XYZ file of C-alpha atoms in Angstrom:
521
model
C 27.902 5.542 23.261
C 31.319 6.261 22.345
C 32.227 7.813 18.663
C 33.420 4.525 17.328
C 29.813 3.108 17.907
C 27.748 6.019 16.007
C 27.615 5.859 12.059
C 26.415 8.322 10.126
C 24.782 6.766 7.186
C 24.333 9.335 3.708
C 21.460 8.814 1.215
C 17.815 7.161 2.213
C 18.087 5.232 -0.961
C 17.507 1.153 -0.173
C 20.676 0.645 0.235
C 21.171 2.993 2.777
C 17.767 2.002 4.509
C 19.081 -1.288 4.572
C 22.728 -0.239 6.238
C 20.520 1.953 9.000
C 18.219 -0.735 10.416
C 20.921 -3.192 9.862
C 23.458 -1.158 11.858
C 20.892 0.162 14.586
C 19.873 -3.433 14.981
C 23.274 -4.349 16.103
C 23.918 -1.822 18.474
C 25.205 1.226 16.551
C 23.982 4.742 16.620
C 23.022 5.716 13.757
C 21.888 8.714 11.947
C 20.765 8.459 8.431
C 21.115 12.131 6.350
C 18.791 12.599 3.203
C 18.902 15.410 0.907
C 15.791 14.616 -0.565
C 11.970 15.162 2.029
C 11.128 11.349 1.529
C 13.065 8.627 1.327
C 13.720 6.527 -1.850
C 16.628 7.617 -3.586
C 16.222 6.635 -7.285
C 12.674 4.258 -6.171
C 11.185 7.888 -6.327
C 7.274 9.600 -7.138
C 6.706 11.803 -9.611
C 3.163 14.051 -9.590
C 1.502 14.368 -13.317
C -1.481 16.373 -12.841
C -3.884 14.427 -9.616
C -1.694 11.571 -10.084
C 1.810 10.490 -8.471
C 3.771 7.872 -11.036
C 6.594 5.832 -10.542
C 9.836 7.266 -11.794
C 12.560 4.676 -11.147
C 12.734 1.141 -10.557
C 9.628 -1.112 -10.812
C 10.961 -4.967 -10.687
C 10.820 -6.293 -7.754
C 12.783 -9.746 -7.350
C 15.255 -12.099 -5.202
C 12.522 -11.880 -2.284
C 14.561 -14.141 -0.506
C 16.983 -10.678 0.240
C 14.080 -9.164 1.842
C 12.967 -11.730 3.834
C 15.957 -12.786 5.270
C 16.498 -8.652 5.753
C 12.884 -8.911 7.684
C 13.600 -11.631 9.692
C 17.072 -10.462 11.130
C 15.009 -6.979 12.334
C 12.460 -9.085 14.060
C 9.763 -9.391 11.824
C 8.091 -10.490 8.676
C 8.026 -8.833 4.851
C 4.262 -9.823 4.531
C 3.567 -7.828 7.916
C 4.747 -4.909 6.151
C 3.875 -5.143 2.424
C 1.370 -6.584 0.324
C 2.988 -8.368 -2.242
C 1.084 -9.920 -5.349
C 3.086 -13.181 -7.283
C 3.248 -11.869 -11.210
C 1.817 -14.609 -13.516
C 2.748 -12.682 -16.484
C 6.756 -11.666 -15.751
C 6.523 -9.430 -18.919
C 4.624 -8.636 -22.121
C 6.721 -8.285 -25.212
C 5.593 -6.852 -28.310
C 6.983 -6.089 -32.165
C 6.917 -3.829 -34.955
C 5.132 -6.673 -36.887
C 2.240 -6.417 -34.318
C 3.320 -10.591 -32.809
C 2.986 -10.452 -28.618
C 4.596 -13.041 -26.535
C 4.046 -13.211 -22.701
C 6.670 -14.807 -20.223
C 5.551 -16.461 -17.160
C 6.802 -17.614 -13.708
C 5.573 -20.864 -14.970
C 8.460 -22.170 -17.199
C 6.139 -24.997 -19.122
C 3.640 -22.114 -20.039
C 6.602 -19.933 -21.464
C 7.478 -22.998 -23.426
C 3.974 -23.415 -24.580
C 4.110 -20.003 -25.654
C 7.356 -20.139 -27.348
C 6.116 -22.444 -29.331
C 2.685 -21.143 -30.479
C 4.945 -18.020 -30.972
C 7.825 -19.658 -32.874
C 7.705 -23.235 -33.164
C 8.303 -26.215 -31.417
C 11.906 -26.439 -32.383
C 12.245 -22.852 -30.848
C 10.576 -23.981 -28.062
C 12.957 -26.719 -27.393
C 16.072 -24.407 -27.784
C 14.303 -21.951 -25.585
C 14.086 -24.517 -22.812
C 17.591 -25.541 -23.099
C 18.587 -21.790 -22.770
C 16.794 -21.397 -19.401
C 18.489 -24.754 -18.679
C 21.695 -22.882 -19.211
C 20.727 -19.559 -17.322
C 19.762 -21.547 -14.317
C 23.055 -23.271 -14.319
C 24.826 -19.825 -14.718
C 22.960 -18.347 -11.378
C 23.744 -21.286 -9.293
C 27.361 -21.616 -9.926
C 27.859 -17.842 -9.199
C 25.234 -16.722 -7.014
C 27.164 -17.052 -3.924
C 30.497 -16.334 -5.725
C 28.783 -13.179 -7.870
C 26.091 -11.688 -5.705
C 26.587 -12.775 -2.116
C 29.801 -12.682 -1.576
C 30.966 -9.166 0.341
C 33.443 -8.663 -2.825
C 34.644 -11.048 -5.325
C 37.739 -11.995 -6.758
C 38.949 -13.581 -9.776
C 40.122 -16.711 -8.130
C 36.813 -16.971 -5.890
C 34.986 -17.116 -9.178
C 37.882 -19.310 -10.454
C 37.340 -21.931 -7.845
C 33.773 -21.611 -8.444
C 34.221 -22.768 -12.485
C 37.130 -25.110 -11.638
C 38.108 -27.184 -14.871
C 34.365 -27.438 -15.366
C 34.575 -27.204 -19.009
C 30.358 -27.115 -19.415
C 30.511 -23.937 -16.880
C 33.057 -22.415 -19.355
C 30.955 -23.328 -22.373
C 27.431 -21.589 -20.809
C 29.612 -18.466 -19.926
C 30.397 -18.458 -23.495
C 33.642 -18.624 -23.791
C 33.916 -14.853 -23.003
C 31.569 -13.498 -25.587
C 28.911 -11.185 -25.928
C 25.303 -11.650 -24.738
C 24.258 -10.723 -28.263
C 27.056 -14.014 -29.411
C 25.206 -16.211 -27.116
C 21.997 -15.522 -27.910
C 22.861 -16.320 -31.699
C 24.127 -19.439 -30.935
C 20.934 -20.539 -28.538
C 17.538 -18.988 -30.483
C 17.199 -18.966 -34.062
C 13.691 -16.182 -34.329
C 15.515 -12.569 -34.377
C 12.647 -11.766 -31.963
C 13.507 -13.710 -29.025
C 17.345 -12.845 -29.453
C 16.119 -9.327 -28.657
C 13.920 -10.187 -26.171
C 16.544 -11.742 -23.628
C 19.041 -9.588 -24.828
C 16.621 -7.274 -23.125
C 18.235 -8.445 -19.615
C 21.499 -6.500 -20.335
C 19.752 -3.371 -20.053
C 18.276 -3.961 -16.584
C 21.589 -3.822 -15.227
C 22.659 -0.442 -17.571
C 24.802 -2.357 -20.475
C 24.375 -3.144 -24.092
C 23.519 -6.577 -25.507
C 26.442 -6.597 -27.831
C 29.121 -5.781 -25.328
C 27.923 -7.501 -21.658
C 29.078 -10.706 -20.759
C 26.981 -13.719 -21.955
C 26.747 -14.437 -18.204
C 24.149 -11.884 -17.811
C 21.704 -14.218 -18.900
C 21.431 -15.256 -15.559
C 19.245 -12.615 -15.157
C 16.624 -14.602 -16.930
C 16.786 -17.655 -14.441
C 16.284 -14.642 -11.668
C 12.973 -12.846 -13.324
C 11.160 -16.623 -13.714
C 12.159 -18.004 -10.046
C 9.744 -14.585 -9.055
C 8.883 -11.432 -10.197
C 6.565 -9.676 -7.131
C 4.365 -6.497 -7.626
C 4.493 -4.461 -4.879
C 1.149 -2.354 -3.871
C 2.389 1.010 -3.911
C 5.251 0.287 -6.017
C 9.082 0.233 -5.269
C 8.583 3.625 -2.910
C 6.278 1.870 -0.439
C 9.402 -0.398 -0.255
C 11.735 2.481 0.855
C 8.964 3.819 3.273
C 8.578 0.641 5.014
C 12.381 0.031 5.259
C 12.224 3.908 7.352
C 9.769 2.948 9.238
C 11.693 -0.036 10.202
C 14.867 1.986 10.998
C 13.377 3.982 13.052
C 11.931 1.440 14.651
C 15.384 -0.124 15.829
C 16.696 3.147 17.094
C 18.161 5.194 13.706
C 17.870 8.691 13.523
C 16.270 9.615 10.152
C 16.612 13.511 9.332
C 14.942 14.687 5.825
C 16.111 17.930 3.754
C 19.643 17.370 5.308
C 22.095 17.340 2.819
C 26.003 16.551 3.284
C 29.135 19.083 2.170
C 31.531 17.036 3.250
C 32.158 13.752 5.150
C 35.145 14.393 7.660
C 38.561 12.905 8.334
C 40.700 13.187 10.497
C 44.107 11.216 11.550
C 43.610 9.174 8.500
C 39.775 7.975 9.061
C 36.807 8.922 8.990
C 35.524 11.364 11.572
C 31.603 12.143 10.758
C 30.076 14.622 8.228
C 29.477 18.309 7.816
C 26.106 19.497 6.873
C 25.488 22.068 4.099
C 23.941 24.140 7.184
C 27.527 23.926 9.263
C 26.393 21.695 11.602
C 28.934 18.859 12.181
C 27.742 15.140 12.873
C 30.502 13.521 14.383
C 30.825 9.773 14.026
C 33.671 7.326 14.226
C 32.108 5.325 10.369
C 29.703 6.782 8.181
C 28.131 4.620 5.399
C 27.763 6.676 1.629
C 24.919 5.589 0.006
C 25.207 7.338 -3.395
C 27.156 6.950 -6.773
C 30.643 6.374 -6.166
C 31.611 9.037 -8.830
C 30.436 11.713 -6.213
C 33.395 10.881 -4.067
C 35.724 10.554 -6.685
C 34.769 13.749 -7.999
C 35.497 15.449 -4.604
C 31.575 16.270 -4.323
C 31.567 15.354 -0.502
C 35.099 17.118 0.218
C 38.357 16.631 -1.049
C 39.691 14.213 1.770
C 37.531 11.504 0.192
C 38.695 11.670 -3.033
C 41.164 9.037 -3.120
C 38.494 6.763 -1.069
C 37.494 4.922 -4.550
C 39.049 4.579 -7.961
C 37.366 7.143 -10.146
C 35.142 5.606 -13.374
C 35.748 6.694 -16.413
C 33.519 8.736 -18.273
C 33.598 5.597 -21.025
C 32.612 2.823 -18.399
C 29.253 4.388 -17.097
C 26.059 2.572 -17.928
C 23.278 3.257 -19.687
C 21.069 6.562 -18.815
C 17.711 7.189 -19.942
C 15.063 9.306 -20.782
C 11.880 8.538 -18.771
C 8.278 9.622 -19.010
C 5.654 9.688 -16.247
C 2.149 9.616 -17.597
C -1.277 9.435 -16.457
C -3.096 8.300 -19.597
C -5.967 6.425 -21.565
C -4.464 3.335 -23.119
C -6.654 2.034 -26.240
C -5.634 -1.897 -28.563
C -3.701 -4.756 -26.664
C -3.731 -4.803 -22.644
C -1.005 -4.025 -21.280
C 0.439 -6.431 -18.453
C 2.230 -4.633 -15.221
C 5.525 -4.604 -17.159
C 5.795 -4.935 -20.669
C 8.301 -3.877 -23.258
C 7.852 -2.662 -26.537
C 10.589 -2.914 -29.475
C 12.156 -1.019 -31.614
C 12.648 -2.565 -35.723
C 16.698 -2.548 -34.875
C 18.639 -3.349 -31.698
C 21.826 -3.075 -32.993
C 21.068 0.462 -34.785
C 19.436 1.605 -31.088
C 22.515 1.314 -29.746
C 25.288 2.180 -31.903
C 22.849 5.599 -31.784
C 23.065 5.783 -27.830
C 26.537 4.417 -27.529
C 28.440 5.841 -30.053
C 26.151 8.416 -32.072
C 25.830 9.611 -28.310
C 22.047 10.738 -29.265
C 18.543 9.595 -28.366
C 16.874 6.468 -30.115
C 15.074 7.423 -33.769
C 13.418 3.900 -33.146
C 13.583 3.209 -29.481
C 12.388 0.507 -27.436
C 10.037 1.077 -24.661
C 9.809 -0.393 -21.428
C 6.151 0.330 -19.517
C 5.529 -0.579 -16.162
C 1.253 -0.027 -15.768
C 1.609 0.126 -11.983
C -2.214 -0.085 -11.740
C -2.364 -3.276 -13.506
C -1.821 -5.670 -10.080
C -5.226 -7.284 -11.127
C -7.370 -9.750 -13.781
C -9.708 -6.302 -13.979
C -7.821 -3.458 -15.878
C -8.212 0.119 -14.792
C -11.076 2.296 -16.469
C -9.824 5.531 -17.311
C -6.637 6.762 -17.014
C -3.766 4.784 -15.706
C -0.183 5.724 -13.894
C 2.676 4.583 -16.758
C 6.502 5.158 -16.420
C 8.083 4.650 -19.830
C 11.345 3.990 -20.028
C 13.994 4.244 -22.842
C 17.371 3.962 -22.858
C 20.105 6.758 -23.562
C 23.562 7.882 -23.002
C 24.960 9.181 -19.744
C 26.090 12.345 -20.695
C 23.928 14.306 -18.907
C 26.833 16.337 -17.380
C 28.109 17.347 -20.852
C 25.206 18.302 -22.726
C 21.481 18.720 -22.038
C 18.998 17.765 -24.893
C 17.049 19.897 -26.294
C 12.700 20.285 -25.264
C 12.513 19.973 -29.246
C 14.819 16.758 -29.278
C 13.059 15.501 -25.961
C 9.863 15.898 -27.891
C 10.686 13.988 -30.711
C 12.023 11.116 -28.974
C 8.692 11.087 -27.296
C 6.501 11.196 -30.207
C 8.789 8.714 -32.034
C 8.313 6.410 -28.584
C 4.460 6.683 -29.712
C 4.770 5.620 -32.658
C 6.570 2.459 -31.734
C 3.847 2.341 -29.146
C 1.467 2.466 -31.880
C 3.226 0.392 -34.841
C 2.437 -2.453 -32.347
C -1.381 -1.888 -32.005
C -0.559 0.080 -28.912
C -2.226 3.550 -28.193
C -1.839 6.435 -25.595
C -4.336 9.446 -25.262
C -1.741 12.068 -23.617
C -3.798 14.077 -20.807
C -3.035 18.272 -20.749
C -0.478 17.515 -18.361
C 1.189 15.635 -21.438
C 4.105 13.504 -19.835
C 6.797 14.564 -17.092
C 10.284 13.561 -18.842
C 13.679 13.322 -16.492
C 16.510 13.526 -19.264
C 20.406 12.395 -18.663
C 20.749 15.738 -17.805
C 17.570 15.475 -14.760
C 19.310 12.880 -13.871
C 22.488 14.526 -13.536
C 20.884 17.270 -11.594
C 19.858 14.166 -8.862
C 22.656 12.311 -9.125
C 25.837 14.686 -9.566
C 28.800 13.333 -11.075
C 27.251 10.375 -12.878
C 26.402 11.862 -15.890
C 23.094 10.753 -15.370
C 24.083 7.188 -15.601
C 21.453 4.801 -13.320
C 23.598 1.410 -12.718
C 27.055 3.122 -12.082
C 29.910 0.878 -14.360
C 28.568 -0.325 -17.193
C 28.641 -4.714 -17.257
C 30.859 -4.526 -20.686
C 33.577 -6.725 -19.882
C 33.562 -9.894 -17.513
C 36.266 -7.992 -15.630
C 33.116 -5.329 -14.962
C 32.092 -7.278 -11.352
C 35.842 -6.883 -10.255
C 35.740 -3.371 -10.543
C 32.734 -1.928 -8.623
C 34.039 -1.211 -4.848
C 32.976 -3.169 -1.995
C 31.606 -2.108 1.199
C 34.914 -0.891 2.174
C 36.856 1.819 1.066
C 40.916 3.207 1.078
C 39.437 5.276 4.194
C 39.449 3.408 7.259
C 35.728 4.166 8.790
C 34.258 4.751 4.864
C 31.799 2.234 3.574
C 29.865 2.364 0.480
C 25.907 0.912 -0.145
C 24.303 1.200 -3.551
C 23.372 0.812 -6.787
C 27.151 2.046 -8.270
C 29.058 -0.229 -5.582
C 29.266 -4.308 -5.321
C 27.198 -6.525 -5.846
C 25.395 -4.374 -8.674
C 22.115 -2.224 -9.606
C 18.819 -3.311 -9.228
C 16.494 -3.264 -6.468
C 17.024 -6.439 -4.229
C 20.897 -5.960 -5.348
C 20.645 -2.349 -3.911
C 19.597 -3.721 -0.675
C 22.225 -6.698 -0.288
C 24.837 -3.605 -0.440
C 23.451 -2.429 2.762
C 23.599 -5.434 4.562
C 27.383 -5.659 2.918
C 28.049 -2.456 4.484
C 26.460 -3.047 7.968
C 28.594 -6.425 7.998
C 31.998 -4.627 7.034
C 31.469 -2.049 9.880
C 30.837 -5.326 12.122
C 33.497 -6.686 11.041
C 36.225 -4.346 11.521
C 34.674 -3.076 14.878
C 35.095 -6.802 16.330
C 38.511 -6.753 14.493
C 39.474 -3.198 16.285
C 37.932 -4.638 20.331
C 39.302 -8.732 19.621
C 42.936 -6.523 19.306
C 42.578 -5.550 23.021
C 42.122 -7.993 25.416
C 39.358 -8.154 27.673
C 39.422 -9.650 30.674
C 37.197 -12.900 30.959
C 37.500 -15.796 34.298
C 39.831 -17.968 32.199
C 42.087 -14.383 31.306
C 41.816 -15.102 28.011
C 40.967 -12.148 25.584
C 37.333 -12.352 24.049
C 36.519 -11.176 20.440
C 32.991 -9.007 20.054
C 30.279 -11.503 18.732
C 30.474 -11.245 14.444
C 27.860 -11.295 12.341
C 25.610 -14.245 10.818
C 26.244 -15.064 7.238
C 24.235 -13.525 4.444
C 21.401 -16.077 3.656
C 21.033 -18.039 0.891
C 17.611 -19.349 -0.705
């Protein structure tokens, strides 16, 4: 094969994954170049004591990107994974020691709702998903499957569709629209929740992130062996279609030359030539000249003030005692609003946080005896570049995470091995440049979308896959950036041969075959 048909893709998080089989399956060369000895990216294990916990993302939804993934490498997700429908999507719990479950079955959250809060709440509840669901289907395509969107795309999408306008929320907050929609302060901070899964704050995201609802009840999937097996099958599969996978390879530098993109150095010296190479990592990396200076200019660097959330996570293998958990369940905090003007502008941990637990061992009716693998999770600022925080301050968040745990009838008997915490600053130390900040820009402004880079990039032959870049963070979101990327290379490569002609019986000149459209569900 000739240089312009080998890529060279960087980072064996999904996204890359994704871009490597996608790209091998349609003919390129491709050699994918992890720092890391497994693959995973952020979807990564973490050993406490005998045990190995999930430490990143545990919510697994939007199978239809996966399938459609499987299907265009020749094969089937449920030949590869064993994958387990949640009933519960979530437990929820409060200070006040009240529990309300969420289920894929929207008349038994209803039924819940209103044992929990009423009738009337119940019926204002069910409107609200009404709303969410009307949200995701006018800007799925327009929002999360479309290679990059613009303004007037989603423009054209809303129209003079004044009800579309109106469940957008004129522009507000999520925090606004959840005021006007539930009247119990509980379930206002439940589904203001959904802001934080993509790394923003309730009071400053978009009111159209409550979408995200309408995407956690149409499936939430637990994954035997957790998010990690995910990333291990999607290597296997790779490698199956002909990518070269090398481990404990990290880059220097990704070369150009004339103006585009050339291949990429190693940190050993050795040189990878390629005529594309795919960076799957936090755009803030390139913009902060971590893989060589000629990349630089290759995105628009984000400002220190737009990251997303961080957070300070705990891996535990413990004895829980009081209320079962369910696989994912979150915890709260007495004060939203005081949570985050601590993390967002007090810069600091949480004195009152609220705690998300995935119990990855909880994929059954029949709960674990004994210990169990947790990953708590709770938010913080992504300043892990700046400042580290202190064991003692660590420590305290911990215990105060406890005794929220606790306050809600909730107990954890910490093993010696006590709990493995990754600070901003751990995060940092994975993910240079970011600050430790998980979900790249933060979603505070409905201009947010517009601003995350697409698959391509200012260098011809650079194309970006991940969590940081279009269409977002999030596991199946992740993955669509991969195919995004894998499509863009297509793309221009057809663009680049249909610009010389090739000589066909009728002597007219024949453009290279393009890609099939993402799916839809």
């Amino acid at each position: 094969m000739g240089m312009s048909e080998r890529v060279v893709v960087v980072g064996a998080g999904l996204g890359g994954l994704a871009a490597a089989a996608e790209l091998a399956a349609m003919g390129a060369e491709v050699t994918l170049c992890e720092a890391q000895a497994t693959p995973g990216g952020k979807a990564r294990r973490v050993r406490v004591g005998d045990a190995k916990v999930a430490g990143g993302p545990t919510v697994f939804t939007m199978r239809w990107v996966f399938d459609a993934l499987f299907e265009r490498l020749g094969t089937r997700l449920e030949d590869h994974l064993s994958l387990h429908r949640a009933d519960i999507l979530a437990r929820h719990a409060w200070p006040d020691g009240t529990r309300l479950d969420l289920f894929a079955d929207q008349a038994r959250s209803e039924a819940a709702v209103a044992e929990f809060a009423g009738g009337e709440e119940a019926a204002r509840f069910a409107r609200f998903s009404a709303r969410a669901e009307r949200l995701y289907r006018t800007f799925a395509k327009t929002m999360i499957e479309a290679d990059k969107p613009g303004p007037l795309q989603v423009a054209r999408a809303v129209g003079a569709r004044f009800g579309v306008l109106a469940d957008m929320g004129f522009g507000g907050t999520l925090w606004q629209a959840l005021r006007s929609e539930l009247r119990d302060p509980r379930l206002r901070q439940l589904f203001a929740r959904y802001s934080t899964y993509v790394g923003g704050s309730p009071f400053l995201s978009p009111a159209l992130l409550m979408l995200i609802w309408h995407v956690e009840r149409s499936g939430v999937w637990l994954v035997e062996g957790g998010i990690h097996r995910v990333a291990q099958v999607l290597a296997g599969l790779a490698e199956t279609q002909g990518a070269r996978l090398r481990y404990n390879a990290p880059i220097a530098e990704i070369l150009v030359e004339r103006g585009r993109t050339a291949g990429v150095r190693l940190t050993t010296g050795e040189r990878i030539e390629a005529g594309a190479v795919v960076f799957n990592g936090d755009q803030a990396a390139l913009s902060a000249g971590l893989l060589g200076p000629r990349v630089r200019r290759a995105v628009r660097a984000l400002p220190r003030r737009a990251r997303s959330l961080s957070a300070l996570t705990l891996c535990l293998h413990a004895k829980t005692e009081g209320w079962p958990l369910a696989h994912h369940s979150v915890i709260f905090g007495a004060d939203y609003r005081a949570e985050f003007d601590e993390i967002l502008r007090a810069r600091r941990l949480p004195s009152d946080p609220t705690v998300y637990l995935c119990a990855e061992d909880r994929t059954g009716p029949t709960p674990p005896r004994g210990p169990e693998r947790l990953l708590a999770i709770i938010n913080a600022p992504a300043d892990g570049d700046r400042r580290a925080f202190t064991d003692q301050e660590i420590e305290t968040c911990q215990t105060k995470a406890l005794t929220v745990l606790a306050r809600s009838g909730l107990r954890l008997s910490l093993p010696d091995a006590g709990a493995i915490a990754t600070s901003p600053a751990g995060f940092e130390t994975l993910f240079p440049a970011t600050g430790g900040a998980l979900y790249g820009r933060a979603p505070h402004s409905c201009a947010a979308s517009f601003l995350r880079p697409g698959a391509r990039t200012r260098i011809p032959g650079l194309y970006l896959a991940g969590g940081s870049v279009h269409p977002g963070a999030g596991v199946p979101m992740a993955t669509l950036s991969g195919r995004m990327a894998a499509r863009a290379w297509a793309g221009d490569r057809a663009s680049t041969s249909a610009s010389i002609p090739a000589a066909t019986s009728g002597g007219m000149s024949m453009p290279s075959p393009t890609t099939a459209p993402t799916p839809s569900r």
